[in-house]
CSV table of C-alpha atoms and ligand atoms in Angstrom, one decimal:
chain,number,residue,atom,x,y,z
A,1,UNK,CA,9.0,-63.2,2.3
A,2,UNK,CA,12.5,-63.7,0.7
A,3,UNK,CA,14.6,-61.1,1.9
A,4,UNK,CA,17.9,-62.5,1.4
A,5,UNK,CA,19.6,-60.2,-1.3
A,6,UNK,CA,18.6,-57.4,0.7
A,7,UNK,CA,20.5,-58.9,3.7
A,8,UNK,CA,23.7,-59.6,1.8
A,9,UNK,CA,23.4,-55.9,0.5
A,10,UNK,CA,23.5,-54.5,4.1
A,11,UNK,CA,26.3,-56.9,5.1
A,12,UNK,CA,28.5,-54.9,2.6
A,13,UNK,CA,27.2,-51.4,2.5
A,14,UNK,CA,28.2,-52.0,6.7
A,15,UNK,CA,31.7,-52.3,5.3
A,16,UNK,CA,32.0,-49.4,3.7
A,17,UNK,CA,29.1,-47.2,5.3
A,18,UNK,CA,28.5,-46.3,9.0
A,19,UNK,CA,25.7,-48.3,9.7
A,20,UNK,CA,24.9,-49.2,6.1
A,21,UNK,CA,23.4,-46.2,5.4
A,22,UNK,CA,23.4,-42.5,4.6
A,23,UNK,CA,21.1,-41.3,6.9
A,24,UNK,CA,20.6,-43.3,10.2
A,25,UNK,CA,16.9,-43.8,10.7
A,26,UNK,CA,16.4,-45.8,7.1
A,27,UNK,CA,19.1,-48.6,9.1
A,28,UNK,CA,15.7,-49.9,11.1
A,29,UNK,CA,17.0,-50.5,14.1
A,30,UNK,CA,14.5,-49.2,16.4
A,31,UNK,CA,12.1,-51.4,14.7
A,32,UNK,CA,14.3,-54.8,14.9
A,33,UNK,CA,14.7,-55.2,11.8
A,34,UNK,CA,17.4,-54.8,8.7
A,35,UNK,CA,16.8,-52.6,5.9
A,36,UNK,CA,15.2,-53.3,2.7
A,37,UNK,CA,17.4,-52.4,-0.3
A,38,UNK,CA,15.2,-51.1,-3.4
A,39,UNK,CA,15.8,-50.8,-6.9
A,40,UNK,CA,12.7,-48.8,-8.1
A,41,UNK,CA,9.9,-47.0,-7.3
A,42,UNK,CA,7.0,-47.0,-9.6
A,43,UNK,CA,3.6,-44.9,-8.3
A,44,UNK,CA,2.3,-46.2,-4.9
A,45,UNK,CA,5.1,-49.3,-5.0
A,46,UNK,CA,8.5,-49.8,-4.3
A,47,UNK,CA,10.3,-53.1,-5.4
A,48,UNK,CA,13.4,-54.3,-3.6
A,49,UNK,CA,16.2,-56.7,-4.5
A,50,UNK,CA,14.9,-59.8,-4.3
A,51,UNK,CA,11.7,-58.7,-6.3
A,52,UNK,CA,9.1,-58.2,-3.2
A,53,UNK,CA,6.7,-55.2,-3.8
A,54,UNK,CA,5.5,-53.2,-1.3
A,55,UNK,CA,3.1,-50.0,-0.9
A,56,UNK,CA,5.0,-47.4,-0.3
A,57,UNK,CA,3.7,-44.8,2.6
A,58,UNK,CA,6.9,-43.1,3.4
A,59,UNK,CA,7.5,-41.9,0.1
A,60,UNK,CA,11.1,-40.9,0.5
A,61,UNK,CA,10.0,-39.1,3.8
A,62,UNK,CA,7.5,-36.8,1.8
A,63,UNK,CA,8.9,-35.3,-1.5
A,64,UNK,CA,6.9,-38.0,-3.5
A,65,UNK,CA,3.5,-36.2,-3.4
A,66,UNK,CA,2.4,-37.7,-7.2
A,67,UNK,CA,4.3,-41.3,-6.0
A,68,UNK,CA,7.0,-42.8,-7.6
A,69,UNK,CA,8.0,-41.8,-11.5
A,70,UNK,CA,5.0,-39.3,-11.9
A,71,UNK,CA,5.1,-38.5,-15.3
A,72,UNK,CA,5.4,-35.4,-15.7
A,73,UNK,CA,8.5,-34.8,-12.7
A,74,UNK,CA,10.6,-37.4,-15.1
A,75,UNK,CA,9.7,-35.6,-18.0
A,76,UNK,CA,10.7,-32.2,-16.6
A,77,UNK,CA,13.8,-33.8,-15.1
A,78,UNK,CA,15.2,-35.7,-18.5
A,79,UNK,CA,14.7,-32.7,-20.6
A,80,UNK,CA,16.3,-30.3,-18.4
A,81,UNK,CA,19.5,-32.6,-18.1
A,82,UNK,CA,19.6,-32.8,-21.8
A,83,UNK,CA,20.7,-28.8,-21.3
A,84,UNK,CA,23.3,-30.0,-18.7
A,85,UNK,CA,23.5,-30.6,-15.4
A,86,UNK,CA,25.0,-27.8,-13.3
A,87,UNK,CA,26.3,-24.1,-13.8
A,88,UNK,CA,26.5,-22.4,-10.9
A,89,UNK,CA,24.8,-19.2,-12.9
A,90,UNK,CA,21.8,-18.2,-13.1
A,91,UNK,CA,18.9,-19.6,-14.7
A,92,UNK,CA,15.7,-19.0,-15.8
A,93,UNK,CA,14.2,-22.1,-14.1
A,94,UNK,CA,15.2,-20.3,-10.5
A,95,UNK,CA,13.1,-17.2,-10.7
A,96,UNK,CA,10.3,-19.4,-12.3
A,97,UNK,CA,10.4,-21.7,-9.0
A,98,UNK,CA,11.0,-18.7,-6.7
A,99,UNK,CA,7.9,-16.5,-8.3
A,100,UNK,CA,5.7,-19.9,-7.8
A,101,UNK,CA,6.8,-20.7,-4.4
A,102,UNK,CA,6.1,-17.3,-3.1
A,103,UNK,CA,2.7,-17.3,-5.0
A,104,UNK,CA,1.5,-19.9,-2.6
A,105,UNK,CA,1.6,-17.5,0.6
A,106,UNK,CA,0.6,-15.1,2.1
A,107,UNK,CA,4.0,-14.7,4.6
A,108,UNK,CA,6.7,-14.3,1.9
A,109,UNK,CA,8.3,-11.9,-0.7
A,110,UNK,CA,11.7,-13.5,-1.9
A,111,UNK,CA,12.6,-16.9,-1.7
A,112,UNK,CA,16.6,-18.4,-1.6
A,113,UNK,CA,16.9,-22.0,-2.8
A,114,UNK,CA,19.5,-24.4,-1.1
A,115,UNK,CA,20.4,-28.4,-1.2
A,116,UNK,CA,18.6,-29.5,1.8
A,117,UNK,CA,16.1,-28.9,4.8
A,118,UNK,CA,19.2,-28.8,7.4
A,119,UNK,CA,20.9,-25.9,4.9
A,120,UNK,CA,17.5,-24.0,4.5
A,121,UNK,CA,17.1,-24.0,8.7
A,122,UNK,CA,20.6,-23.3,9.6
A,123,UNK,CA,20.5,-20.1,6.7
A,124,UNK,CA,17.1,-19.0,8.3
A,125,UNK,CA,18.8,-19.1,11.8
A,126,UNK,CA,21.4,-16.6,10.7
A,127,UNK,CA,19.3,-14.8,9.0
A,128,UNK,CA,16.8,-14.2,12.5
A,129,UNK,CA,20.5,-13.5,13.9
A,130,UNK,CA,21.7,-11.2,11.9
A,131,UNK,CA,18.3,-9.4,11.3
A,132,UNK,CA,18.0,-9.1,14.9
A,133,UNK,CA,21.4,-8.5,15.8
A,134,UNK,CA,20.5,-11.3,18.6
A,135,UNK,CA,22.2,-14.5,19.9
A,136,UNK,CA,19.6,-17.0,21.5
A,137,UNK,CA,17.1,-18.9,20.1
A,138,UNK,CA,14.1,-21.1,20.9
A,139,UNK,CA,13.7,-24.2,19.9
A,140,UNK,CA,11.1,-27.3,20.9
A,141,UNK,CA,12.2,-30.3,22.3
A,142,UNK,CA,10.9,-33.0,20.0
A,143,UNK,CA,10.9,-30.9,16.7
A,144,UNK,CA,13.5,-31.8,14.0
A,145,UNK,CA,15.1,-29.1,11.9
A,146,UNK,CA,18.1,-31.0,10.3
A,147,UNK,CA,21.6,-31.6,12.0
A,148,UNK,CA,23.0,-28.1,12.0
A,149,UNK,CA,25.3,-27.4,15.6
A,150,UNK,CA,22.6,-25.0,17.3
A,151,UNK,CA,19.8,-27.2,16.1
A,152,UNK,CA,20.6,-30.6,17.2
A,153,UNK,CA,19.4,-30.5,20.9
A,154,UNK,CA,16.5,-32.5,22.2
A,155,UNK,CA,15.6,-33.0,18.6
A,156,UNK,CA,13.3,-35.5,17.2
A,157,UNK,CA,13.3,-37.6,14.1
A,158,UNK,CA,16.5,-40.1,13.4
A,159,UNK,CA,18.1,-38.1,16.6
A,160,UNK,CA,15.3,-39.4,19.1
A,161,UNK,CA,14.7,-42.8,17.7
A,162,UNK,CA,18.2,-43.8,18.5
A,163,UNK,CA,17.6,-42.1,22.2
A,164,UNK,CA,20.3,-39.1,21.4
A,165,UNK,CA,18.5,-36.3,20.1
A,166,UNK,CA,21.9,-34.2,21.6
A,167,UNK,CA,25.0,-35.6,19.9
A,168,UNK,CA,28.8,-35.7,21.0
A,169,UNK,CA,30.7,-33.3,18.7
A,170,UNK,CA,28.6,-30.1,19.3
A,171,UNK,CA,30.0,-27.8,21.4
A,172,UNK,CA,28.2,-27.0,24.6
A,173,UNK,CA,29.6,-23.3,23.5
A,174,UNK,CA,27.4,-23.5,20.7
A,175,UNK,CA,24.1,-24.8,22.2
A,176,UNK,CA,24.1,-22.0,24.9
A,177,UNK,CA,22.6,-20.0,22.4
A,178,UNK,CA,19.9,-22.8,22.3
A,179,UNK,CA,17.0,-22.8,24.8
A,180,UNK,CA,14.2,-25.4,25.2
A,181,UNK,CA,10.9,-25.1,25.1
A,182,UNK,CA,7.9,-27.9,25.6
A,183,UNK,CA,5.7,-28.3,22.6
A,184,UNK,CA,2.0,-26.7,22.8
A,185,UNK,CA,3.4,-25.4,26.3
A,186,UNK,CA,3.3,-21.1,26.4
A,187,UNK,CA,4.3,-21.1,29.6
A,188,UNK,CA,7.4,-22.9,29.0
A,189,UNK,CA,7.6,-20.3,26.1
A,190,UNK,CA,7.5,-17.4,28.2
A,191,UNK,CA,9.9,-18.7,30.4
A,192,UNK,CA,12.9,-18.8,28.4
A,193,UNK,CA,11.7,-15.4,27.2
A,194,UNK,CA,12.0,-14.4,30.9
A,195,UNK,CA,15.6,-16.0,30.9
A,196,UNK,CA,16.9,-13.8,28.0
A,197,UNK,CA,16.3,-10.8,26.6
A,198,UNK,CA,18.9,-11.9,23.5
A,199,UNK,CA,16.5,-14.3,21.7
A,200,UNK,CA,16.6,-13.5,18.0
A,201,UNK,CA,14.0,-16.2,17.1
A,202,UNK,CA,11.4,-18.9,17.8
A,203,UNK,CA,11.8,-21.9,15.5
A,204,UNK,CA,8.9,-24.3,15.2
A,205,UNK,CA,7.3,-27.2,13.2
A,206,UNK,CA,3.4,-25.7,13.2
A,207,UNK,CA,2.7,-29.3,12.3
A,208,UNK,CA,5.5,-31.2,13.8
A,209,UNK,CA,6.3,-34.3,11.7
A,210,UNK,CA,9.7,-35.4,13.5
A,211,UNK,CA,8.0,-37.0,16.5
A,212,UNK,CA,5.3,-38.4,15.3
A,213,UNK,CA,2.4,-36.1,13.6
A,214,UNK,CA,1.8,-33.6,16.5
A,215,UNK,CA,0.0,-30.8,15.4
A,216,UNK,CA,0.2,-27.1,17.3
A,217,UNK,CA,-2.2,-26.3,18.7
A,218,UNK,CA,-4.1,-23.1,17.1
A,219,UNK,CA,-4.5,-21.1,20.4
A,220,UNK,CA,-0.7,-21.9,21.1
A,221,UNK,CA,0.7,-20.5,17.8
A,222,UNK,CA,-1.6,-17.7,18.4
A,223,UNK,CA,0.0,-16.8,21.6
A,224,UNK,CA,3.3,-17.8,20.7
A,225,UNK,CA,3.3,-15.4,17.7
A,226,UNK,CA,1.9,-12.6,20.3
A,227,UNK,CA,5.1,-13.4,22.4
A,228,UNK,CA,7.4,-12.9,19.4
A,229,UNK,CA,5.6,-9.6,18.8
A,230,UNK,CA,6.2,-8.6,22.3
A,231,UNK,CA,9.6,-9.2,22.3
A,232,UNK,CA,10.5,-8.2,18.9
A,233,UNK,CA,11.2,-11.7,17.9
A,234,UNK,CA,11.3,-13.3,14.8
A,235,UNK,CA,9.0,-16.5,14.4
A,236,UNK,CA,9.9,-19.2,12.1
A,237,UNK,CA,8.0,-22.0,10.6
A,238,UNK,CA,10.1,-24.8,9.6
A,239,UNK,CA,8.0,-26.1,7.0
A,240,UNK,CA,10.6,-28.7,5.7
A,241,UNK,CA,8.0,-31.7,6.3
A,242,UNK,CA,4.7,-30.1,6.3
A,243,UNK,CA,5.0,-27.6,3.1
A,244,UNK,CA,2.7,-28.9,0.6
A,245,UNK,CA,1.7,-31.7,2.5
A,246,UNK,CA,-0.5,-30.7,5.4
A,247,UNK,CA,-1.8,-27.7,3.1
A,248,UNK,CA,-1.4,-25.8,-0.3
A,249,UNK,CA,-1.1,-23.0,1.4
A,250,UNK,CA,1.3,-23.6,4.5
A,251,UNK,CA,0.6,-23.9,8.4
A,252,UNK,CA,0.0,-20.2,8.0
A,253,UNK,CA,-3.4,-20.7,5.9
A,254,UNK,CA,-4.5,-23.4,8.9
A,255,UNK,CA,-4.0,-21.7,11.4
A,256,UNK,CA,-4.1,-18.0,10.7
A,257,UNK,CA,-0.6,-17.4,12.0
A,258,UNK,CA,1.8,-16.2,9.8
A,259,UNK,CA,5.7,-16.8,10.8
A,260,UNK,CA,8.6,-14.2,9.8
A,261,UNK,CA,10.4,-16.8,8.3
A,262,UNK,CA,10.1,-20.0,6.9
A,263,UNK,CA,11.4,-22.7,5.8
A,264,UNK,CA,10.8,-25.7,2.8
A,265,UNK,CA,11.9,-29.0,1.5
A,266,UNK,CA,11.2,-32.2,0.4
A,267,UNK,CA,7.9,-31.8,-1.7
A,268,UNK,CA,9.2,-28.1,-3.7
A,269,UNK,CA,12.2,-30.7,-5.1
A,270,UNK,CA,9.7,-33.3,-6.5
A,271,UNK,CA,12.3,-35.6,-5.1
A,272,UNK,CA,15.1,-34.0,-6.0
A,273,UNK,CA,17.8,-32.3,-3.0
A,274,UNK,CA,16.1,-29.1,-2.6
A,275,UNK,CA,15.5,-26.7,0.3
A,276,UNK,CA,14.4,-22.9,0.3
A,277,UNK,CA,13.8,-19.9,3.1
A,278,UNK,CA,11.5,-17.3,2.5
A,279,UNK,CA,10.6,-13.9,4.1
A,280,UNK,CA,9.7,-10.4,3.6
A,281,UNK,CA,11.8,-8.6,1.4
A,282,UNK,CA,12.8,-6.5,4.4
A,283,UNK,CA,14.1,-9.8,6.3
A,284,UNK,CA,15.4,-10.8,2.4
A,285,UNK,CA,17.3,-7.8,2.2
A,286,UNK,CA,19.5,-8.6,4.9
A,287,UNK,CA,21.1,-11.8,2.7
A,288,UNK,CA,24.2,-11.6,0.8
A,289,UNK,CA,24.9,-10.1,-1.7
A,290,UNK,CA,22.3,-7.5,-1.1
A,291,UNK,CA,22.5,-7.4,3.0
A,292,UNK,CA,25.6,-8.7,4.9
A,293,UNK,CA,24.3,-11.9,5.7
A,294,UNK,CA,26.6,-14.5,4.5
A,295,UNK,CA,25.1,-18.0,2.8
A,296,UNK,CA,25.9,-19.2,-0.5
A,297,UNK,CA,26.3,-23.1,-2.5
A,298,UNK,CA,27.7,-24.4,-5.8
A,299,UNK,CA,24.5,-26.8,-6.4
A,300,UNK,CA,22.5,-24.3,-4.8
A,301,UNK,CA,19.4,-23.9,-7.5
A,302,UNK,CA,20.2,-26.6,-9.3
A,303,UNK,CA,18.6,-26.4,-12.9
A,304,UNK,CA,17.7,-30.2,-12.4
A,305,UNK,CA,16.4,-29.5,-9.2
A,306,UNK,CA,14.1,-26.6,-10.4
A,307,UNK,CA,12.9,-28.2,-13.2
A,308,UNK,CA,11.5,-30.9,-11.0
A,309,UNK,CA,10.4,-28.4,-8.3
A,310,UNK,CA,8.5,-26.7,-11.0
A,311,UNK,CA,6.7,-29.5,-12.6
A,312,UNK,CA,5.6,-31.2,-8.9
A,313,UNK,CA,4.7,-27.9,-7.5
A,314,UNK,CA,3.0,-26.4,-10.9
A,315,UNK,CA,0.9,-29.9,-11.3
A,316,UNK,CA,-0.5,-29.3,-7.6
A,317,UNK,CA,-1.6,-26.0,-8.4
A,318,UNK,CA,-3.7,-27.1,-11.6
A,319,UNK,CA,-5.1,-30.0,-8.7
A,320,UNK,CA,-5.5,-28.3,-5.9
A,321,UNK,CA,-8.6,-30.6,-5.2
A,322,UNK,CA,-6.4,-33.3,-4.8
A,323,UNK,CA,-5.4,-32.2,-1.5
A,324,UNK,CA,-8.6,-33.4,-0.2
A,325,UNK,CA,-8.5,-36.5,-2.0
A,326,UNK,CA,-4.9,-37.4,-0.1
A,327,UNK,CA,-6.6,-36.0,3.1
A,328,UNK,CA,-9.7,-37.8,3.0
A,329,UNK,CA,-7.5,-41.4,2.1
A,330,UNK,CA,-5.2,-40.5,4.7
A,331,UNK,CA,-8.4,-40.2,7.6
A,332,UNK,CA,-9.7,-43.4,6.0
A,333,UNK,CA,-6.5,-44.9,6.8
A,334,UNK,CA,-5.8,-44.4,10.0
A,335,UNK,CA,-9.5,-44.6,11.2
A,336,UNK,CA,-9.7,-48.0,9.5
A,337,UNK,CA,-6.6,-49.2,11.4
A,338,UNK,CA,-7.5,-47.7,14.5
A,339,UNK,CA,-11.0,-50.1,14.4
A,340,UNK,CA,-9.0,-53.0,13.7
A,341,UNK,CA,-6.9,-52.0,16.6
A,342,UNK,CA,-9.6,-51.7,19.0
A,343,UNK,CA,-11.2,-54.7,18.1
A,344,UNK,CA,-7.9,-56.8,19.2
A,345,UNK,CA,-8.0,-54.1,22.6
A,346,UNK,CA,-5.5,-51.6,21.0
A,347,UNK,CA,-5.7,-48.1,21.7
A,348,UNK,CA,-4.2,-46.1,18.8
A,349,UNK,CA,-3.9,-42.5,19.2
A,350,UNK,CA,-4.1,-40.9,15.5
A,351,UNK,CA,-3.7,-37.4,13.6
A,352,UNK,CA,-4.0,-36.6,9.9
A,353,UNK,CA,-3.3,-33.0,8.6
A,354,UNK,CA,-3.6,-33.0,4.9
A,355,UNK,CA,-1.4,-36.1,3.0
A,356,UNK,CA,0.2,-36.8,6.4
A,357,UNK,CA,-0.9,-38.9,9.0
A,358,UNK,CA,0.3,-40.8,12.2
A,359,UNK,CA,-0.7,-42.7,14.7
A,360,UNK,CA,0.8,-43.9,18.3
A,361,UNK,CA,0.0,-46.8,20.3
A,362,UNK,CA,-0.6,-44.9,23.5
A,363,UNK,CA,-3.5,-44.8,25.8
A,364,UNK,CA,-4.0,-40.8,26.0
A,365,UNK,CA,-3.5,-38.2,23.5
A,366,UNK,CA,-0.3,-36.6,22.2
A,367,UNK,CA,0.4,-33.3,22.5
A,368,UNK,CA,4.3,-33.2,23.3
A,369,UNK,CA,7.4,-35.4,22.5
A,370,UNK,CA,7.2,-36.4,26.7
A,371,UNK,CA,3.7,-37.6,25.3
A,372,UNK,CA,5.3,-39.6,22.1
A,373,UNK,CA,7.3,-41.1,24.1
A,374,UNK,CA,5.6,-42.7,26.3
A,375,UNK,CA,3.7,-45.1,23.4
A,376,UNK,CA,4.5,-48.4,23.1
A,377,UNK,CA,7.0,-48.7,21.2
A,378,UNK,CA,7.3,-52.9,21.4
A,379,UNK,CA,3.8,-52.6,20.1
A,380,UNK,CA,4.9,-50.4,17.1
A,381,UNK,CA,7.9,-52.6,16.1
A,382,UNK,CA,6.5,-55.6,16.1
A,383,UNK,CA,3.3,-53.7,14.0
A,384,UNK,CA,5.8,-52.5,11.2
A,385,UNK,CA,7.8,-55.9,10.7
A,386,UNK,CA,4.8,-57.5,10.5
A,387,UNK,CA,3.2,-55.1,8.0
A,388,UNK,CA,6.4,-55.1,5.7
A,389,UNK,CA,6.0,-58.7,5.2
A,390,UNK,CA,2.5,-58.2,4.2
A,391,UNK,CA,4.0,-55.8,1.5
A,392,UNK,CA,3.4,-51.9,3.5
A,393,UNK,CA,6.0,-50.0,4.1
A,394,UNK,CA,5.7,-47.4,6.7
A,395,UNK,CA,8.3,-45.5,8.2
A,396,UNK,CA,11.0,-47.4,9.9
A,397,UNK,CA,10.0,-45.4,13.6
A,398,UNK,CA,7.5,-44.7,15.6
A,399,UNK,CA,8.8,-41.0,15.6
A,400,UNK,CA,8.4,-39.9,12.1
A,401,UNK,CA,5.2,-39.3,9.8
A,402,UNK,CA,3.4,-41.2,6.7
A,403,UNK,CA,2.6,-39.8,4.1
A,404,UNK,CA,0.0,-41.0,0.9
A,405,UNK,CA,0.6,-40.1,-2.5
A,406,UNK,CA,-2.3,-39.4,-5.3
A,407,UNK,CA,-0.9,-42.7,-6.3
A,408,UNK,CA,-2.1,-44.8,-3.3
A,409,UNK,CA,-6.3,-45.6,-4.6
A,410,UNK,CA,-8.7,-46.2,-2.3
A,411,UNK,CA,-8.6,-50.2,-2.7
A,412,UNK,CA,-5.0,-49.9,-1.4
A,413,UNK,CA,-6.2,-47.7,1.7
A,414,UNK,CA,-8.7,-50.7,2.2
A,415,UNK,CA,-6.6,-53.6,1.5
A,416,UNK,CA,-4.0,-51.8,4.1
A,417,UNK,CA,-7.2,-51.4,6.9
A,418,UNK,CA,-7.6,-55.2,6.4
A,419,UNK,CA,-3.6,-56.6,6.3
A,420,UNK,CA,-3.7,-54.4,9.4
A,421,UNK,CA,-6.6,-56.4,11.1
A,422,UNK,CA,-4.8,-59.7,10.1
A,423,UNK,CA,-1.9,-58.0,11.7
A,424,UNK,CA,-3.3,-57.0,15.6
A,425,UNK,CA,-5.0,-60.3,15.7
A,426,UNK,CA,-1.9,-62.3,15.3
A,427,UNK,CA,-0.2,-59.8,17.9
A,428,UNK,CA,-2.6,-60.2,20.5
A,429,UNK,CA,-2.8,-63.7,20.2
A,430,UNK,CA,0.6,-64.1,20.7
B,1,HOZ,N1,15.0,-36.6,8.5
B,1,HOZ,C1,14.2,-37.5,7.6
B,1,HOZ,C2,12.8,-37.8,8.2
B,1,HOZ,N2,12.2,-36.8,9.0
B,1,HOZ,C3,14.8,-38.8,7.3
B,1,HOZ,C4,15.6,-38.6,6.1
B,1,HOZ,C5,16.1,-40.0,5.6
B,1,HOZ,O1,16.6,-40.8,6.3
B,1,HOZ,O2,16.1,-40.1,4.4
């Protein structure tokens, strides 16, 4: 595979960009590799600059739940730029978003719509805060929620896969606020509620994409909401990743536990830089201007934005069924690899909730981010360079999720089992 163009690319964008890039896990380093540079994205393919195609099961890391282009998300999109880009008023296309957002569960009221995951997290923090009148919070080690101060300790996705999930230029007198807990672990839970009585929240992936897919355990959120109860704690479901994807209906409809707050991205943009919190209209109430809570942003409810939210998120609610469509292509997938893995003596370790999936090349389970990181992560590398050249992309680390759009058929699921086959044989024979 002729990669050349896309190596001169990154030799410039190096001289102008940290890294290359604007976001550091797409720089594939953890993988050994360079990144491929792509000029378009059409259903289940991407092309890149020098012309190679490639299957596409990142899907710009979720929002792309229809694939590349979908026809009605561009349609939605052109026409609402024809009526201008940005006002910084209100709009119709807002409350039309808001009312279907909320429609889809059970656990919120009122919606507020912001630019990105990291802005919809850090809002829900200070809104736990201030609701509570509380300082500390809980966090997972291993879960990702965006690059806020108070957030980026022990945290997974890009953070992990370049072994600093803490990073130099937060202040340790921000952090203190921060304690750790070990994912699917109540005890740990109940520890740091032991160390403070000042813990305004407990923030969580349910379905934790950001090290790998590691779902919660049902029991565990159980308890853990119990604990929250107890201590009049807010619980928070960062739904960023999983919203849409592992279920139409949230973590909440999986598992039967419904968080305080929580938290959306990626997918209720269509592709476009969205992010929302949600609560009761009690919590709600406490935001500016109607509360004192303060958080507020020129793009924030972008008419563009909406109008692609709408049309992605409308379109899954005429097609609900196609949530087990994705599901059932997504167990297909990773059962077929794991097979071809055996056969060669792999173990894979794999988990599919909804259009997610992931797998890990590790001998035992994983429940935790200690767990993740102890797969083989040689193994992984070596796995994804060689797949890219057969024309897959999957994500660039072994720490975040795949995802498959209605756009990836069943013959792609099969062709990927059997490039995969082709794959662990060459691997294990050296
Ligand atoms: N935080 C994203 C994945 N969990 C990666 C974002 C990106 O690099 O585009």
């Amino acid at each position: 595979m002729n990669t050349e163009a896309s190596l001169k690319a990154f030799d410039e964008a190096q001289i102008f960009i940290p890294g290359g890039v604007n976001s550091p896990v797409r720089a594939f380093k953890s993988v050994g590799g360079t990144p491929i540079f792509i000029t378009e994205g059409k259903g289940a393919y991407l092309t890149d600059v020098d012309g190679n195609q490639y299957v596409d099961y990142v899907q710009s890391w979720g929002p792309l739940i229809f694939g590349h282009r979908d026809e009605a998300v561009e349609k939605a999109v052109i026409d609402a730029v024809k009526h201008g880009l940005s006002f910084g008023a209100p709009t119709l296309a807002e409350t039309e978003l808001a009312k279907l957002v909320v429609s889809f569960f059970d656990s919120i009221d009122k919606v507020r719509f912001v630019s990105s995951g990291t802005e919809a997290v850090m809002s829900a923090i200070r809104l736990a805060r201030g609701f509570t009148g509380r300082d500390d919070i809980v966090k997972f080690t291993g879960c990702y929620h965006g690059h806020s101060d108070s957030l980026l300790v022990e945290a997974g996705s890009g953070a992990a896969t370049f072994g600093n999930p803490s990073s130099p230029g937060v202040p340790a007198d921000f952090t203190k606020h921060t304690l750790l807990a070990e994912y699917n672990n109540i005890e740990s839970v109940k520890k740091c509620f032991n160390d403070s009585k000042d813990i305004a929240c407990v923030i969580i992936e349910p379905i934790a994409g950001n090290m790998g897919l590691v779902p919660a355990e049902k029991e565990f959120l159980h308890e853990l909401r119990k604990l929250c109860d107890e201590n009049k704690t807010l619980l928070i479901f960062d739904e960023v990743m999983s919203g849409f994807r592992a279920s139409i209906n949230g973590a909440e409809s999986i598992t039967g536990v419904k968080p305080d707050i929580l938290t959306l991205g990626k997918v209720i943009g269509g592709g476009m830089p969205v992010g929302a919190f949600g609560a009761s209209a009690e919590i709600m109430s406490q935001l500016s201007p109607e509360g004192p809570v303060y958080q507020a942003g020129t793009l924030s409810g972008n008419p563009v934005a909406m109008a692609a939210g709408f049309a992605a998120l409308s379109k899954l609610k005429r097609n609900m069924r196609v949530m087990a469509v994705l599901e059932a292509r997504a167990k297909r997938l990773v059962e077929g690899m794991k097979q071809e893995a055996l056969a060669c003596g792999i173990t894979m370790q794999t988990e599919v909730r909804g259009s997610m999936f992931g797998f890990f090349f590790n001998e035992s389970p994983v429940k935790n981010f200690a767990d993740a990181a102890a797969s083989d992560a040689k193994l992984f590398a070596s796995f994804h360079s060689a797949m890219l050249s057969e024309g897959y992309y999957f994500a660039c680390s072994l720490y975040e999720t795949g995802f498959i759009s209605t756009a990836i058929t069943d013959e792609i699921i099969e062709n990927t089992i059997q490039a995969s086959g082709r794959i662990f044989k060459e691997i294990t024979n050296g």
